[in-house]
XYZ file of C-alpha atoms in Angstrom:
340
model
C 95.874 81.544 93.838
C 96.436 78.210 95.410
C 94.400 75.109 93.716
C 90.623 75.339 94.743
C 90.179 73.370 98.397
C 88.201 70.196 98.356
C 87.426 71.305 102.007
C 85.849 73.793 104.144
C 88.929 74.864 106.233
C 89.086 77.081 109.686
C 92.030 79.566 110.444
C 92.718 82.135 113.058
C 93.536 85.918 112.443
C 95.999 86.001 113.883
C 96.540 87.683 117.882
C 96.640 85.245 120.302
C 96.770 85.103 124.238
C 100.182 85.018 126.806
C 103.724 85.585 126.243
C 104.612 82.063 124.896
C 105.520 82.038 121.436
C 106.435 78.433 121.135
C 103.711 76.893 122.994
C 101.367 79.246 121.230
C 102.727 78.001 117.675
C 102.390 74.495 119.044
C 98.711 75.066 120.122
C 97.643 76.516 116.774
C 99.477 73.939 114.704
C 98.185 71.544 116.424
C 94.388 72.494 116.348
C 95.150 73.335 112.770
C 95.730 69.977 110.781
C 94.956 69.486 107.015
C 92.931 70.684 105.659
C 92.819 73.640 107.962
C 95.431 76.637 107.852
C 97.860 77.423 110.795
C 99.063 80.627 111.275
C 102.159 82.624 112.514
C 100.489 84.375 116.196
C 101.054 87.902 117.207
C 101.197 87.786 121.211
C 100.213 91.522 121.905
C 101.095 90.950 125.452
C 104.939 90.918 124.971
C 103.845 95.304 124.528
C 106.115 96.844 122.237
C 106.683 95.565 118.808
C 104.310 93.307 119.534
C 101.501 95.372 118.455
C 100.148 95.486 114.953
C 101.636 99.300 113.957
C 105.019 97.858 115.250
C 105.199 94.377 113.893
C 104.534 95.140 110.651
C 106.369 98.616 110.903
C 109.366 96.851 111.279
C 109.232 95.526 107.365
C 108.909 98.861 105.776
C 112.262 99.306 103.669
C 114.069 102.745 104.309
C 111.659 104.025 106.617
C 112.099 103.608 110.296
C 109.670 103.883 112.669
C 109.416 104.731 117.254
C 107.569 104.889 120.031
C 106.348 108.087 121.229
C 103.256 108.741 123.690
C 100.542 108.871 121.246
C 101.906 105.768 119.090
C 104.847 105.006 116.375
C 105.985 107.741 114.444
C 108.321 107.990 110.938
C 111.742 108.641 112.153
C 114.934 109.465 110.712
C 117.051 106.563 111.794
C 116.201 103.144 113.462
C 115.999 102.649 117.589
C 115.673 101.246 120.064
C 112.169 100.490 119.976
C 112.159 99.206 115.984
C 114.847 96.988 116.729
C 112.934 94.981 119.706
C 110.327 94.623 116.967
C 112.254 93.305 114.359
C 114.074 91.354 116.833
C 110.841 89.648 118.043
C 109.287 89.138 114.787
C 113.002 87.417 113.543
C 112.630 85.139 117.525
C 109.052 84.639 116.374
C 109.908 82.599 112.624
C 112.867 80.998 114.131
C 110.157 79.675 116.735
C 108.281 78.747 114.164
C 111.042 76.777 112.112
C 112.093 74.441 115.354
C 108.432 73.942 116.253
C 107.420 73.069 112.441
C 110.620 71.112 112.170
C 109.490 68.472 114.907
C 106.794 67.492 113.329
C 106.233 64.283 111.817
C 104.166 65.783 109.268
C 104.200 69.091 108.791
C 101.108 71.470 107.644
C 100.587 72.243 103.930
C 99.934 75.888 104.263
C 100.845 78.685 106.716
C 99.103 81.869 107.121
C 100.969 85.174 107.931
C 98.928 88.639 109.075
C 100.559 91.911 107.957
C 98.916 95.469 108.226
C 97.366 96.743 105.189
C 98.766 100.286 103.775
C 95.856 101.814 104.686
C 95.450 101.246 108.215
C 99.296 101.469 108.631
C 98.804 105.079 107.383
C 96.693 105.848 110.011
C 98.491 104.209 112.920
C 101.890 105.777 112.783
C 102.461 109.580 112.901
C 104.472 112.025 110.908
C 106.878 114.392 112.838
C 105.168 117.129 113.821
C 102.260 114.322 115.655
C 100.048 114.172 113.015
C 98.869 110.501 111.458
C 100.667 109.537 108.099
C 97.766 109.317 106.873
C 97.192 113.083 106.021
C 99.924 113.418 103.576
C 99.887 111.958 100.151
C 103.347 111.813 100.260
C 103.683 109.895 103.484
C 101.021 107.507 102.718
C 102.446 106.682 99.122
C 106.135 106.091 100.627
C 104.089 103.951 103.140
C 102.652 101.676 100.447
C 105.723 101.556 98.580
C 108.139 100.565 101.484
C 105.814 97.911 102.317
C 105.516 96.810 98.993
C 109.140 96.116 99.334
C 109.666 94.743 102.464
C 107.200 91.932 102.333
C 109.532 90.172 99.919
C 112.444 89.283 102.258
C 109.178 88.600 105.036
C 107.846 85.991 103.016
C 111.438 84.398 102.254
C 112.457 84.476 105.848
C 109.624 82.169 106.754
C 109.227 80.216 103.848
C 112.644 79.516 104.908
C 111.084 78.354 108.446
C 108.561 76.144 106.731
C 109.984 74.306 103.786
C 107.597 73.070 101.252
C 104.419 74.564 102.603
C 102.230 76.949 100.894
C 101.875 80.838 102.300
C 99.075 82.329 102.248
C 98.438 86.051 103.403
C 96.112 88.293 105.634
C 96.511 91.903 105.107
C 94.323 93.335 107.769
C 92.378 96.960 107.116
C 90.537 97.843 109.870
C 90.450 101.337 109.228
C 89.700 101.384 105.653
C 85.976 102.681 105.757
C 87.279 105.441 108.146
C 89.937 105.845 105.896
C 87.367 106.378 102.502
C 84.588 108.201 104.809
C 87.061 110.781 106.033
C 86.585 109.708 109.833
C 89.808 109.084 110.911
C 90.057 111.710 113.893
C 93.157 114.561 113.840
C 95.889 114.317 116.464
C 93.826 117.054 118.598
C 90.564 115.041 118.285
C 88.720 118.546 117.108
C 88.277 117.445 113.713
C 88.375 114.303 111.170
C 91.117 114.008 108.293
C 89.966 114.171 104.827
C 88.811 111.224 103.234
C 91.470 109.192 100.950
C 90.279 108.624 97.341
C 88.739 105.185 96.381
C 90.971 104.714 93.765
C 94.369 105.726 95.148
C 92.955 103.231 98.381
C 92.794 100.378 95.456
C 96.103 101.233 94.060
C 98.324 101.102 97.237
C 96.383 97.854 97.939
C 97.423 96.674 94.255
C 101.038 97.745 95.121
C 101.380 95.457 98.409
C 99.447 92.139 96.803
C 101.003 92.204 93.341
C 104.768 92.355 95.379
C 103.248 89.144 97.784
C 102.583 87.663 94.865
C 105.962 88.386 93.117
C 107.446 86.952 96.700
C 105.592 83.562 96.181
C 102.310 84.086 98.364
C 99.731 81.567 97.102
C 96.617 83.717 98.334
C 96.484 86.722 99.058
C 93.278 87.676 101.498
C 92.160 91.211 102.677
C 90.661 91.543 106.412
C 87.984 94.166 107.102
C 84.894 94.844 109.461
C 81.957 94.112 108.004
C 80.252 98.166 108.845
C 80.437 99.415 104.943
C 83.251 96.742 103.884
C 84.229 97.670 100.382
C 83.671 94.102 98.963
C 83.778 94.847 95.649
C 86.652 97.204 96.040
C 89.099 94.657 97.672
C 88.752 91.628 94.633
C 89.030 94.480 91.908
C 92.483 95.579 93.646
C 93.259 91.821 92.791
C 93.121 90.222 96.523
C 92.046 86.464 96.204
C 88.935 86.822 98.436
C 88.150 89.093 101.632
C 87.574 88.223 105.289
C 85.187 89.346 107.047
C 82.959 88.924 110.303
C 79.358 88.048 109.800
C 77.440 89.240 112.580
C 76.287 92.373 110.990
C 76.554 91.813 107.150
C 73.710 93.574 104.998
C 71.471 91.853 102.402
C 74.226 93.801 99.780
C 76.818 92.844 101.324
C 76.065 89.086 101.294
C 74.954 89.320 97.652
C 78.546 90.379 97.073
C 80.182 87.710 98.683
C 77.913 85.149 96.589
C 79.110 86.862 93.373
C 82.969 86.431 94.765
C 82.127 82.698 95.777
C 80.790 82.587 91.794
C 83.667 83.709 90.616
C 86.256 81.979 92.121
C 87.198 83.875 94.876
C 87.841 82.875 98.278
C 85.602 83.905 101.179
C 86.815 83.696 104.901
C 83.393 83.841 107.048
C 84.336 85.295 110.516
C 82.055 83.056 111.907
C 82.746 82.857 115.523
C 82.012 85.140 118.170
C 85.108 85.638 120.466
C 83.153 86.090 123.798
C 82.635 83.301 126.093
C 80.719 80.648 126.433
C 81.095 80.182 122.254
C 78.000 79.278 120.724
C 77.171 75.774 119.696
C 78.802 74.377 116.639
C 75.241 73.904 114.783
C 73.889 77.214 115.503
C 77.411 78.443 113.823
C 76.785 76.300 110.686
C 73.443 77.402 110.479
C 74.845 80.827 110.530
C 76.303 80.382 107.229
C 73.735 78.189 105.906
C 71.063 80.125 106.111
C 71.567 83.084 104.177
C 74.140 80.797 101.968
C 70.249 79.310 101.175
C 68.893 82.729 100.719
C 70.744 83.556 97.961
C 70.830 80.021 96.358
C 73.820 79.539 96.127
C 74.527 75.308 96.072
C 75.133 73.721 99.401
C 78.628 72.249 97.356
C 80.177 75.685 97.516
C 80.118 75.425 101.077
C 83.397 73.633 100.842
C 85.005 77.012 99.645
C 84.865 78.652 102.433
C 87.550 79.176 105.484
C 85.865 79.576 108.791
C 87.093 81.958 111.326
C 86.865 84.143 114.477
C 85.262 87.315 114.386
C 88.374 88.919 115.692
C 91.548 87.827 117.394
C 91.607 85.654 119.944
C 93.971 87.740 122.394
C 91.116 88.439 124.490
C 90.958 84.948 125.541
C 93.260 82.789 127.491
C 94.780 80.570 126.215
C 92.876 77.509 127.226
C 90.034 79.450 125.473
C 91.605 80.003 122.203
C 92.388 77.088 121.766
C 88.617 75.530 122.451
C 88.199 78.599 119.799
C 89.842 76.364 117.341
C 88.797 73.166 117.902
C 85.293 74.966 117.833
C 85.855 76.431 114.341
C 87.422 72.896 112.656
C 84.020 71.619 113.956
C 82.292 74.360 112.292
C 84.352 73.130 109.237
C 83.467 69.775 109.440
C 79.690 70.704 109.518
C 80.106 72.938 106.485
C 81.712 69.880 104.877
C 78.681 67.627 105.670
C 76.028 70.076 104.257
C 78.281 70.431 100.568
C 78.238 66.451 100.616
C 74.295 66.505 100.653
């Protein structure tokens, strides 16, 4: 993991409003100044390979993926529809590289959002219309392909960015559907079986310990906060967990104090993404509060990375980026409660 911040810091997740890649990188980076973390957008409203299934889809090695009407399935050989998403993610870093280049001084990290092997599992479909996710088979070769694709990923856009530190977001949002046994069949009549904690721990081991062998410098998993496996993510050997706040149990905050103890890092999906956005001291107090509770010291405050509660695609533009400015605020407040 990257050397312990000195700061509180504020990132996005990652979707982000319009069809504009290179004004959209230009927005972000430019909210996003040290110490804060700017990230590579997703711009769901481009539609295919654009989407979350899709853009990360398009990494897995020796597996190809399509569109069909109820999502992307595992195919035999590549299309059509893979290729526009590899093409837009490869348009998207080479964005990225002439935007970043410009700059005068350029940001010290860079945050990337791939879909965890879970959730990927239960977003793309087997042949016969059934999720991936039902077949040990499928969602082994899943983890595995992933685990190897994110290798020439991360050197493609280290390659945009030289010098600057990447740090990734593996989003599960899934995963407690995905342990529970809740994930619905293709028919809707009944609910897949549930996928065994440990096997659930073991693909996620796969995926981080390959981002690590491909340079990441923290690795972070994303999950709701209704029964987010806490625990389970840091033992897989993620750096810290993300996770919105709104609806955290007494437990669950407990867990996150023990992470904060031990090193970990903590991203506090602080920020509602409805409009108007709350003011930046109710936000801090927020935190603060149950940060209090469990008496933990106001200094580890300045451990923390502050963050929406979901993407900001919802938004327009204009909004998301108030969204950011909002959350380096929330930052800076952080910052001036660890200082005493």
């Amino acid at each position: 993991m990257a050397e312990r911040r000195l700061r509180a810091s504020a990132t996005g997740l990652g979707s982000w409003p319009g069809r504009d890649t290179a004004e959209a990188i230009r927005t972000i980076r430019g909210e996003l100044g040290d110490p804060h973390v700017p990230f590579l957008p997703e711009l769901p409203d481009r539609g295919v390979g654009s989407d979350p299934v899709g853009r990360t889809g398009s990494l897995l090695v020796e597996l190809a993926i399509d569109v069909q009407p109820h999502g992307w399935r595992l195919v035999d050989r590549p299309g059509k529809d893979l290729q526009r998403a590899r093409s837009l993610l490869a348009s998207d870093i080479n964005v990225l590289a002439d935007v970043a280049g410009a700059e005068d001084v350029p940001a010290k990290e860079l945050k990337i959002r791939l879909m965890g092997p879970m959730s990927l599992a239960a977003g793309l479909y087997l042949h016969n219309g059934e999720r991936a996710l039902l077949d040990y088979g499928a969602r082994r070769d899943i983890a595995g392909s992933l685990a190897a694709g994110v290798s020439e990923h991360l050197h493609r856009v280290r390659a945009a960015v030289p010098g600057a530190d990447i740090v990734v977001q593996l989003d599960e949002p899934d995963v407690a559907a995905v342990m529970a046994g809740t994930i619905p069949t293709a028919s809707g009549y009944r609910t897949l079986r549930s996928v065994p904690r440990e096997e659930v721990t073991s693909a996620w081991r796969l995926v981080l310990e390959a981002l690590k062998e491909a340079g990441a410098v923290e690795t972070v998993i994303a999950v709701p906060e209704i029964e987010a496996p806490i625990e389970r993510i840091l033992s897989a050997g993620a750096d810290g967990v993300a996770v919105p706040l709104k609806a955290l149990t007494t437990r669950q905050w407990e867990q996150l104090a023990a992470a904060v103890e031990a090193g970990k890092s903590v991203w506090a999906g602080a920020l509602p993404t409805e409009t108007p956005l709350p003011r930046t001291a109710a936000i801090v107090e927020n935190i603060w509060r149950p940060w209090r509770q469990l008496g933990l010291p106001a200094a580890s405050l300045s451990s923390l990375r502050v963050t929406p509660s979901g993407g900001l695609d919802t938004m327009v533009p204009a909004e998301a980026k108030a969204a950011l400015t909002k959350l380096t605020h929330v930052a800076d407040g952080l910052d001036q409660l660890a200082q005493g």
